[in-house]
């Protein structure tokens, strides 16, 4: 077999040197030729056995068939292709006559005949599957991938063709990038996974969990938003180390209910009993609670890019998925587009500082099996960004569980009628999350009591969906420009629900809106401003458990028919517009303190339920117009509660003579109306239902008094202008 030297006759040294440079450039290996080699010198007398000479063969088969006995150690050869010259498998190799490393067909190539000595691939840190003989998805590329990952001099692995993988790989390799160039990864025939193992990915990276742990009860309270923690002995920690820290479960709570589970960096040793970590703690932790610190050697700066993934198998054992990271720092994923991935396409746990961008998932095998069919899930994660991702017919696009300071931007999920919610959190004490410019169903902190159904400081902006629920223990929720449009194939009610624990809802639109209450942790008010709703008949606007004040500001309610506000907490309407449906029932109000300040209420009206003592204040130029099914614009039910009425600067215009502006006929009442105008209709103030009454300085224009108490020490009804 011929071995081609890279220098021709001495008389044409100049032209041969040029041709050699052309050969090296064409092969992409010019940078691998050692300075001062015979190629650069162009020596026609250079013999193939001289150390430093660069020779050439056409294929790896020719390389392996060479007689290596006359070769000096360090001899270099250019291989023009793996199976044929120019097939993309070109490489430069160096002879190491002492090596007995295992042959892998790429970075280590053993001669066919010799037992010792190996051809070692020369590279700049970037390797290619083609230099291992993989040009398609016919034969598994698992061994080649393992060999490249194991080579610590490799920092980048490239694929230029489709590939087949049949193994589930697990590495702890840092500082490497896998770029599949937009080619397919096929996984038919992949080895079986273990039970309930979302980390059994084709490409799985896991940091090393050391046996160094520190366990202790907190000597003092850990306040919210502190990065300083008490420890028994700060000498056990060093700046720059990474530790997984978690608190014991909440007493009496769910089995996985913990306020703190994060992978954190030690940033400062403050004193003998305190350390500082790279994380502002999101929840207060009481003295006496137990913390466990475990030192981790994380995977660092390992990235996976540009992959088309085709899953295989319909269940947890035979199904496949491409990527998982556990105990990892600064590991990014981008450009993965998956079909049929069983577990999450990108699975993360105990990860800090990462990006997941421009990824997608379509049609996973199941959306019913718990944990399966996600695009990405993050558990105990910090400082992550998920951006520009899409899903179709999946369980979740993004799940942030026990995670904090993460952002989800410009992500969109469709086909969610029969699946799960594209956007969700488990409720395991997530905090400080931002969702911006996304679309698809959203369900926050609603996976069940096992995890705590708690979250804090979640902000959602510019979101579009047909269902949005955030009615568990969610504190200081902020919603801006949320559009919920009813969809007949999912939620025909077009529901938006929030927890009255510091919720701020601004500029939102929904058909059905409801305020619930599961917690009372916030110091800020629950305010709904500049929103538009169109509730179905009998919708409950404020649910029974609500005791927190709820304030509606400049909101519009259309087509209202018997909407119910059951909660006992104060309710305040400021400059709102409420329009009733045809022949609508009035609003039924159970609030202990209802204040209506300005705004207009047309063909609707208000009925106090009187299930408890109540106060109603109407002021600020409020306008009541039209009529309703009860023919009463302001009235009360025959409940046991005492009602106090304070009416000032009201303008009420009834649409017919049989409609009462105010009707008080039952129970115990204290009534005062001053400076108001009543047009048409009737006033019905039954003497037996009034413990006190003041009706003065009002204008009654064409208004009939169907019942009115006589003046006495507790009643004054004179001093009005009657037209």
XYZ file of C-alpha atoms in Angstrom:
723
model
C 0.000 0.000 0.000
C 1.361 3.405 -0.939
C 2.194 6.066 1.604
C 2.313 9.448 -0.097
C 4.938 11.895 1.092
C 3.795 15.486 1.015
C 6.893 16.781 -0.894
C 7.708 16.059 -4.590
C 10.998 16.697 -6.509
C 13.581 19.112 -5.141
C 13.735 21.091 -8.415
C 10.144 22.311 -7.931
C 10.374 23.157 -4.268
C 8.507 26.453 -4.605
C 5.532 25.050 -6.465
C 5.438 21.936 -4.303
C 5.385 24.022 -1.126
C 2.424 25.913 -2.584
C 0.644 22.699 -3.449
C 1.285 21.325 0.016
C -0.245 24.450 1.580
C -3.232 23.998 -0.708
C -3.561 20.384 0.410
C -3.390 21.360 4.058
C -5.925 24.177 3.633
C -8.266 21.895 1.746
C -8.097 19.326 4.499
C -8.729 21.899 7.198
C -5.690 20.632 9.047
C -3.060 23.250 8.202
C -2.991 24.515 11.759
C -2.032 21.087 13.007
C 1.290 20.873 11.096
C 4.188 21.470 13.463
C 6.390 24.487 12.842
C 9.722 23.581 11.271
C 8.437 20.368 9.718
C 9.697 19.013 6.446
C 6.480 20.083 4.750
C 7.305 23.724 5.326
C 10.911 23.166 4.272
C 9.940 21.285 1.137
C 12.879 18.883 1.389
C 12.838 16.329 -1.458
C 15.210 14.083 0.462
C 12.893 13.756 3.484
C 12.298 10.055 4.082
C 8.962 8.733 5.351
C 10.598 7.494 8.542
C 12.019 10.844 9.623
C 10.419 12.321 12.723
C 8.483 15.470 11.927
C 7.608 14.530 8.339
C 3.924 14.781 7.374
C 2.746 11.978 5.129
C -0.614 11.238 3.504
C -2.961 8.305 3.160
C -6.403 8.203 1.595
C -8.449 6.415 4.270
C -8.413 5.163 7.839
C -8.295 1.604 6.503
C -5.069 2.445 4.704
C -3.732 4.069 7.863
C -4.440 0.965 9.937
C -2.825 -1.279 7.311
C 0.481 0.622 7.317
C 3.651 -1.153 8.331
C 4.576 0.916 11.379
C 7.911 -0.766 12.139
C 10.055 1.721 10.156
C 8.172 4.760 11.513
C 9.799 7.022 14.043
C 7.820 8.041 17.106
C 5.924 11.260 16.342
C 5.505 10.633 12.629
C 2.523 12.612 11.318
C 0.104 11.601 8.585
C -2.758 13.397 6.893
C -5.757 11.125 6.338
C -7.736 12.426 3.366
C -11.012 10.858 4.440
C -12.458 8.174 6.640
C -13.823 5.836 3.992
C -12.847 7.828 0.927
C -10.833 10.979 0.306
C -12.928 14.102 0.848
C -15.815 12.380 2.651
C -15.546 14.774 5.609
C -13.632 12.399 7.855
C -10.233 13.933 7.126
C -7.844 14.269 10.040
C -4.223 14.518 11.052
C -2.715 11.802 13.217
C 0.554 11.274 15.076
C 2.275 7.960 15.708
C 2.878 7.059 19.366
C 4.831 3.809 19.312
C 4.428 3.174 23.059
C 0.694 3.748 23.341
C -1.615 0.829 24.021
C -4.754 2.960 24.504
C -8.026 1.329 23.532
C -8.853 1.699 19.854
C -11.916 3.881 19.303
C -11.640 4.493 15.586
C -11.327 8.261 15.900
C -8.987 9.819 18.439
C -7.156 6.521 18.980
C -6.573 4.275 15.955
C -4.759 0.966 16.345
C -2.840 -0.614 13.490
C -4.378 -3.807 12.199
C -1.272 -5.887 12.838
C 0.726 -4.274 15.637
C -0.234 -4.837 19.276
C 1.397 -1.685 20.586
C 1.609 1.759 19.138
C -1.384 3.937 18.246
C -2.269 6.675 15.816
C -3.521 9.623 17.889
C -5.673 12.249 16.224
C -4.274 15.766 16.249
C -6.931 18.425 16.841
C -7.416 21.925 18.189
C -10.082 20.866 20.702
C -12.897 20.526 18.157
C -13.896 17.023 17.055
C -16.333 15.692 14.494
C -18.301 12.436 14.442
C -17.139 11.899 10.854
C -13.577 11.332 12.074
C -15.007 8.294 13.884
C -16.626 7.006 10.708
C -20.200 8.161 11.386
C -21.869 9.669 8.338
C -25.499 8.640 8.897
C -27.903 7.132 11.425
C -27.278 3.523 10.390
C -24.844 2.570 13.157
C -24.877 3.756 16.788
C -22.545 6.660 17.511
C -22.528 6.131 21.292
C -18.942 4.876 21.585
C -17.626 7.762 19.517
C -19.455 10.272 21.699
C -18.143 8.683 24.878
C -14.598 8.798 23.517
C -14.831 12.476 22.653
C -16.409 13.418 25.981
C -13.724 11.490 27.846
C -10.923 13.389 26.105
C -10.307 16.395 28.367
C -8.495 18.208 25.535
C -11.782 18.349 23.584
C -13.904 21.452 24.166
C -16.300 21.193 21.219
C -17.993 18.259 19.479
C -19.707 18.740 16.131
C -22.126 16.616 14.141
C -22.508 17.150 10.399
C -24.904 14.284 9.681
C -27.858 12.517 11.285
C -26.840 10.114 14.058
C -28.227 7.105 15.918
C -27.844 6.695 19.682
C -28.914 3.609 21.601
C -27.378 4.332 25.014
C -28.333 6.632 27.879
C -25.115 8.472 28.668
C -24.172 10.007 32.008
C -21.128 12.249 32.344
C -19.746 14.819 34.780
C -17.822 16.640 32.068
C -17.429 20.440 32.221
C -16.325 23.058 29.681
C -17.542 21.372 26.519
C -20.044 22.196 23.797
C -22.021 19.695 21.750
C -23.285 21.186 18.494
C -25.323 18.844 16.317
C -25.574 21.326 13.475
C -29.348 21.008 13.126
C -29.121 17.296 12.268
C -31.316 14.511 13.579
C -30.700 12.351 16.594
C -32.569 9.071 16.258
C -33.045 6.749 19.222
C -34.945 3.672 18.043
C -33.807 0.601 19.951
C -32.407 2.636 22.842
C -31.647 0.744 26.053
C -34.399 0.678 28.649
C -34.651 3.432 31.214
C -35.190 2.833 34.926
C -38.452 3.559 36.714
C -39.535 7.190 37.038
C -36.203 8.540 35.829
C -36.382 11.803 33.893
C -32.591 11.988 34.145
C -32.068 8.932 31.936
C -31.524 11.140 28.890
C -29.370 10.380 25.886
C -27.145 13.279 26.949
C -27.112 13.523 30.735
C -24.641 15.618 32.721
C -24.453 15.388 36.488
C -22.131 17.074 38.943
C -20.409 15.133 41.695
C -22.136 14.968 45.061
C -19.394 14.736 47.666
C -19.673 13.079 51.043
C -19.032 16.410 52.775
C -22.178 17.541 54.559
C -23.083 19.979 57.312
C -26.352 19.498 59.180
C -27.580 21.845 61.884
C -30.557 23.552 63.430
C -30.742 27.262 62.732
C -29.488 29.259 65.710
C -31.586 32.240 64.645
C -34.239 33.268 62.183
C -33.153 33.567 58.554
C -34.973 36.633 57.288
C -36.375 37.045 53.801
C -34.002 38.404 51.151
C -30.849 37.767 53.122
C -27.767 36.092 51.705
C -26.222 35.557 55.155
C -26.701 32.221 56.901
C -25.616 31.067 60.343
C -23.544 27.855 60.367
C -21.948 25.867 63.202
C -18.395 26.380 61.912
C -17.589 28.568 58.925
C -14.244 26.780 58.516
C -16.143 23.937 56.861
C -16.804 26.226 53.891
C -14.550 27.979 51.381
C -15.246 30.886 49.070
C -15.937 29.611 45.564
C -17.308 26.246 46.652
C -20.770 25.113 45.590
C -23.209 23.584 48.044
C -26.709 22.161 47.755
C -28.665 23.533 50.694
C -32.144 22.537 51.791
C -34.355 23.019 54.812
C -36.358 20.237 56.430
C -40.039 19.910 55.411
C -42.604 22.307 56.842
C -44.118 20.883 60.013
C -47.566 19.531 59.277
C -47.155 20.228 55.566
C -46.614 18.114 52.493
C -43.807 15.608 52.237
C -41.907 17.795 49.749
C -42.883 21.152 51.213
C -39.649 23.084 51.780
C -38.988 26.797 51.486
C -35.328 26.357 50.502
C -33.671 23.955 48.038
C -30.969 25.563 45.902
C -27.454 25.057 44.508
C -25.522 28.058 45.830
C -21.985 29.404 45.737
C -20.128 30.458 48.876
C -19.207 34.101 48.262
C -17.820 35.166 51.652
C -16.830 33.821 55.049
C -18.203 36.561 57.273
C -17.078 35.269 60.647
C -16.693 32.014 62.519
C -20.438 31.420 62.554
C -21.761 33.044 59.366
C -21.321 32.611 55.613
C -22.619 34.548 52.643
C -24.042 32.775 49.596
C -24.824 33.939 46.069
C -28.589 33.933 46.584
C -31.066 36.247 48.289
C -33.264 33.853 50.232
C -36.902 34.194 49.198
C -38.699 32.998 52.333
C -38.259 33.550 56.040
C -37.043 30.443 57.871
C -37.631 30.204 61.592
C -34.981 29.501 64.199
C -34.740 25.813 65.027
C -35.461 24.610 61.499
C -32.879 22.134 60.212
C -30.585 22.886 57.279
C -28.518 20.360 55.345
C -25.547 21.532 53.281
C -23.923 19.125 50.809
C -20.776 20.124 48.926
C -21.081 19.714 45.172
C -18.540 19.687 42.371
C -20.891 20.912 39.663
C -20.737 20.457 35.930
C -19.652 23.849 34.596
C -20.216 25.583 31.255
C -21.357 22.566 29.253
C -23.685 23.472 26.397
C -25.860 21.539 23.933
C -26.968 23.118 20.657
C -28.819 22.677 17.373
C -30.438 19.270 17.483
C -33.491 17.722 15.857
C -34.578 14.949 18.209
C -36.834 12.027 17.313
C -38.061 10.132 20.345
C -38.677 6.425 20.499
C -40.997 4.415 22.702
C -44.385 5.162 24.298
C -43.596 4.658 28.002
C -41.173 5.540 30.785
C -38.884 2.595 29.992
C -38.707 2.616 26.200
C -39.291 6.338 25.701
C -36.339 8.615 25.061
C -35.472 12.256 25.620
C -32.360 14.213 24.713
C -30.950 16.287 27.611
C -30.704 16.461 31.379
C -28.561 18.486 33.751
C -28.243 17.953 37.492
C -25.929 19.890 39.808
C -24.832 22.142 36.964
C -23.730 25.761 36.721
C -23.784 27.875 33.564
C -24.971 25.091 31.246
C -27.039 26.311 28.292
C -29.261 24.608 25.731
C -30.389 26.118 22.432
C -31.903 25.063 19.156
C -33.291 21.657 20.175
C -36.431 20.724 18.267
C -38.009 17.499 19.497
C -40.829 15.229 18.445
C -42.012 12.362 20.594
C -39.757 12.992 23.597
C -41.156 11.075 26.571
C -39.637 12.869 29.571
C -38.877 16.611 29.374
C -36.743 17.533 26.391
C -34.512 19.550 28.717
C -34.636 18.306 32.316
C -32.883 20.340 35.014
C -32.501 19.908 38.759
C -30.142 21.737 41.119
C -29.030 24.064 38.323
C -27.888 27.684 38.587
C -27.292 30.258 35.838
C -28.529 28.789 32.559
C -30.309 29.557 29.320
C -32.786 27.467 27.347
C -33.490 29.189 24.049
C -35.099 28.537 20.673
C -36.287 25.020 21.524
C -39.534 23.225 20.708
C -41.529 20.056 21.323
C -44.360 18.518 19.356
C -46.547 15.524 20.114
C -44.929 13.672 23.020
C -46.155 10.092 23.596
C -48.250 11.140 26.613
C -49.557 14.198 28.393
C -51.238 12.157 31.121
C -48.251 10.517 32.818
C -46.945 12.730 35.615
C -43.733 14.507 34.685
C -43.808 13.373 31.068
C -44.396 15.350 27.884
C -42.677 18.616 28.873
C -40.417 20.820 26.831
C -38.425 21.845 29.896
C -38.668 21.397 33.644
C -36.537 23.136 36.252
C -36.436 21.869 39.847
C -34.500 23.733 42.581
C -33.081 26.104 39.956
C -31.750 29.663 40.063
C -31.071 32.453 37.586
C -32.457 30.736 34.498
C -33.815 32.146 31.261
C -36.202 30.285 28.964
C -36.795 32.215 25.749
C -38.194 31.896 22.230
C -39.541 28.368 22.708
C -42.691 26.724 21.304
C -44.754 23.594 21.922
C -47.671 21.779 20.318
C -49.913 19.244 22.064
C -47.728 18.873 25.159
C -48.233 18.724 28.921
C -46.090 21.746 29.816
C -43.868 24.060 27.847
C -42.146 25.248 31.013
C -42.331 24.108 34.628
C -40.474 26.003 37.349
C -40.570 24.023 40.589
C -38.934 25.349 43.770
C -37.079 27.798 41.540
C -36.312 31.509 41.794
C -35.124 34.543 39.854
C -35.974 32.961 36.490
C -37.450 34.519 33.347
C -39.655 33.040 30.617
C -39.846 35.237 27.505
C -41.595 34.963 24.133
C -42.646 31.330 24.518
C -45.823 29.968 22.968
C -47.811 26.793 23.512
C -50.656 25.591 21.318
C -52.669 22.400 21.201
C -53.208 22.612 24.947
C -56.884 21.597 24.972
C -56.257 18.003 26.053
C -52.815 18.476 27.518
C -51.535 20.418 30.462
C -50.728 24.055 30.842
C -47.795 25.354 28.817
C -46.804 27.502 31.816
C -46.862 26.165 35.352
C -45.124 25.971 38.698
C -45.600 23.250 41.327
C -46.078 25.629 44.238
C -42.926 24.510 46.040
C -42.140 28.005 47.284
C -41.147 29.505 43.944
C -40.373 33.209 44.069
C -39.391 36.137 41.874
C -40.306 34.678 38.490
C -41.087 36.753 35.392
C -43.204 35.616 32.431
C -43.160 38.130 29.586
C -44.804 38.055 26.156
C -45.972 34.418 26.168
C -49.132 32.600 25.074
C -50.843 29.454 26.330
C -52.694 28.186 29.390
C -51.141 29.178 32.711
C -51.524 27.536 36.109
C -49.299 28.696 38.974
C -48.532 26.820 42.210
C -51.352 24.352 41.756
C -49.779 20.870 41.825
C -51.126 19.948 45.248
C -50.429 20.119 48.963
C -47.469 17.723 48.704
C -45.345 20.667 47.545
C -46.996 23.470 49.497
C -49.064 25.330 46.829
C -47.037 28.468 47.641
C -45.324 31.094 45.500
C -44.275 34.708 45.876
C -43.628 37.701 43.638
C -44.645 36.134 40.336
C -45.036 38.678 37.512
C -46.809 37.925 34.240
C -46.907 40.523 31.461
C -48.401 40.603 27.964
C -49.780 37.071 28.123
C -52.539 35.585 25.954
C -54.454 32.410 26.834
C -57.919 30.912 27.293
C -57.489 29.975 30.958
C -55.340 31.407 33.749
C -55.528 30.287 37.338
C -53.415 31.544 40.226
C -55.697 30.958 43.188
C -53.513 29.011 45.606
C -51.070 30.490 48.160
C -49.612 32.986 45.713
C -48.391 36.153 47.390
C -47.804 39.479 45.606
C -48.838 38.268 42.167
C -48.568 40.953 39.480
C -50.506 40.614 36.221
C -50.208 43.186 33.450
C -51.976 43.145 30.081
C -53.243 39.573 30.365
C -55.815 38.571 27.753
C -57.992 35.532 28.479
C -60.250 34.666 25.564
C -62.844 31.921 26.003
C -62.231 28.948 23.733
C -65.088 26.488 23.056
C -62.708 23.526 22.945
C -61.323 24.142 26.438
C -62.723 26.684 28.918
C -65.823 28.332 27.543
C -65.886 30.577 30.597
C -62.526 32.197 29.726
C -61.457 32.160 33.379
C -58.911 34.328 35.170
C -58.587 33.607 38.916
C -56.233 35.190 41.458
C -55.464 34.883 45.154
C -56.337 37.929 47.277
C -52.914 38.124 48.884
C -51.321 41.260 47.482
C -52.441 40.593 43.898
C -52.065 43.506 41.484
C -54.051 42.999 38.272
C -53.683 45.777 35.699
C -55.018 46.184 32.183
C -56.311 42.620 31.885
C -59.217 41.197 29.896
C -61.173 38.021 30.612
C -64.677 36.689 30.392
C -64.868 35.256 33.903
C -62.829 36.805 36.677
C -62.711 35.531 40.244
C -60.901 36.479 43.423
C -60.087 33.636 45.804
C -58.059 33.571 48.996
C -55.799 30.814 50.329
C -53.173 32.897 52.161
C -52.646 36.240 53.887
C -48.890 36.878 53.764
C -48.703 40.164 51.867
C -48.592 43.726 53.135
C -49.783 45.233 49.855
C -53.451 45.534 48.821
C -55.222 43.411 46.273
C -56.127 45.797 43.457
C -57.733 45.144 40.074
C -57.441 48.185 37.839
C -58.281 49.142 34.251
C -59.559 45.656 33.440
C -62.496 44.380 31.407
C -64.633 41.347 32.269
C -67.796 39.763 30.889
C -68.890 37.185 33.472
C -71.526 34.539 32.782
C -74.785 34.597 34.719
C -74.376 33.855 38.406
C -70.587 34.051 38.327
C -68.861 34.348 41.696
C -66.635 37.400 41.486
C -65.354 37.290 45.076
C -65.317 33.841 46.616
C -66.480 32.927 50.116
C -63.038 32.623 51.829
C -61.969 36.153 50.874
C -61.428 38.315 53.939
C -58.754 40.609 52.467
C -59.783 43.991 51.021
C -60.362 43.911 47.269
C -60.315 47.118 45.252
C -61.650 47.439 41.689
C -60.487 50.616 39.950
C -61.774 51.845 36.569
C -62.849 48.332 35.610
C -65.567 47.464 33.107
C -68.040 44.622 33.642
C -70.296 43.805 30.688
C -73.412 41.631 30.482
C -73.554 41.113 34.242
C -76.396 38.928 35.495
C -76.522 38.051 39.177
C -72.790 38.202 39.824
C -71.971 37.219 43.389
C -69.451 38.722 45.822
C -69.623 36.288 48.749
C -66.495 37.079 50.708
C -66.738 38.991 53.971
C -63.730 41.190 53.220
C -64.096 44.850 52.243
C -64.827 45.520 48.568
C -64.250 48.902 46.968
C -65.361 49.935 43.474
C -63.821 53.176 42.173
C -65.021 54.671 38.878
C -66.097 51.272 37.539
C -68.636 50.685 34.772
C -71.053 47.790 35.261
C -73.615 46.982 32.575
C -76.273 44.348 33.172
C -77.648 41.847 30.709
C -81.292 42.076 29.680
C -83.554 41.512 32.690
C -80.487 40.760 34.810
C -80.477 39.943 38.485
C -78.642 42.504 40.644
C -75.195 41.929 42.082
C -75.372 39.919 45.299
C -72.925 41.347 47.836
C -71.800 39.586 51.015
C -68.977 41.961 51.902
C -69.040 43.400 55.401
C -67.963 46.745 53.931
C -68.923 47.740 50.390
C -67.807 51.111 49.047
C -68.888 52.413 45.653
C -67.063 55.572 44.656
C -68.112 56.992 41.309
C -68.681 55.053 38.112
C -71.844 53.918 36.390
C -74.138 50.929 36.987
C -76.689 50.400 34.227
C -79.466 47.796 34.315
C -77.797 45.934 37.149
C -78.174 47.150 40.751
C -76.894 45.917 44.093
C -78.466 43.620 46.647
C -76.786 43.151 50.025
C -77.080 39.532 51.180
C -77.335 40.497 54.887
C -75.758 37.177 55.876
C -73.651 39.289 58.249
C -73.640 42.881 59.453
C -72.859 45.069 56.459
C -72.069 48.659 55.602
C -72.587 50.148 52.146
C -71.136 53.520 51.170
C -72.134 55.096 47.867
C -70.457 58.376 47.014
C -68.326 60.285 44.528
C -71.033 60.908 41.943
C -71.972 57.259 41.432
C -74.649 56.789 38.737
C -77.356 54.120 38.875
C -79.555 53.830 35.794
C -82.162 51.533 34.285
C -83.717 48.597 36.050
C -83.248 44.868 36.655
C -85.086 41.653 37.350
C -85.656 42.569 41.014
C -86.830 46.085 40.134
C -84.478 47.431 42.829
C -81.270 49.383 42.216
C -80.154 49.383 45.871
C -81.664 46.784 48.168
C -81.112 44.029 50.678
C -82.147 40.445 51.238
C -84.023 39.247 54.315
C -80.858 38.029 56.046
C -80.101 38.376 59.768
C -77.425 41.021 59.370
C -77.743 44.664 60.336
C -77.079 46.990 57.399
C -75.766 50.543 57.576
C -76.426 52.683 54.498
C -74.344 55.808 53.737
C -75.408 57.441 50.477
C -74.001 60.758 49.291
C -73.851 62.452 45.895
C -75.627 59.525 44.203
C -77.431 60.060 40.905
C -80.068 57.393 40.385
C -82.412 57.290 37.380
C -84.947 54.462 37.225
C -86.208 53.411 33.812
C -89.772 52.806 35.006
C -92.166 53.759 37.792
C -92.021 50.254 39.288
C -88.276 50.298 39.914
C -87.058 51.347 43.355
C -83.943 53.467 43.754
C -83.661 52.175 47.301
C -85.756 49.428 48.826
C -85.391 48.631 52.545
C -88.113 46.320 53.774
C -86.378 43.690 55.906
C -84.122 43.325 58.921
C -82.431 46.030 60.939
C -81.098 49.055 59.086
C -79.513 52.455 59.649
C -80.061 54.612 56.595
C -78.595 57.987 55.569
C -78.894 59.634 52.141
C -77.826 63.224 51.528
C -77.050 65.354 48.508
C -78.360 62.780 46.049
C -80.693 62.933 43.052
C -83.434 60.409 42.364
C -85.228 60.516 39.027
C -88.423 58.545 38.393
C -89.078 55.252 40.132
C -89.799 54.847 43.825
C -88.237 55.122 47.262
C -89.288 52.362 49.635
C -88.040 52.844 53.190
C -90.250 50.658 55.389
C -90.546 52.198 58.880
C -90.414 48.802 60.625
C -87.069 48.011 58.972
C -85.339 51.240 60.064
C -83.710 51.840 63.421
C -82.623 55.242 62.146
C -83.074 57.192 58.931
C -81.764 60.451 57.478
C -83.042 61.438 54.067
C -82.361 65.106 53.388
C -80.881 67.594 50.936
C -81.860 65.266 48.110
C -83.689 65.909 44.838
C -86.669 63.675 44.077
C -87.686 64.235 40.462
C -90.871 62.372 39.658
C -90.100 59.860 42.360
C -92.855 58.153 44.348
C -92.385 57.458 48.047
C -93.952 54.017 48.369
C -92.865 53.813 52.014
C -91.228 56.426 54.238
C -90.967 56.712 58.052
C -92.340 59.731 59.870
C -89.959 62.219 61.434
C -88.912 61.439 64.997
C -85.844 61.607 67.220
C -84.222 58.904 65.055
C -85.745 59.855 61.701
C -85.449 62.988 59.522
C -86.880 62.889 55.999
C -87.526 66.577 55.348
C -85.440 69.241 53.656
C -85.593 67.635 50.211
C -86.479 69.160 46.854
C -89.433 67.413 45.288
C -90.076 67.992 41.583
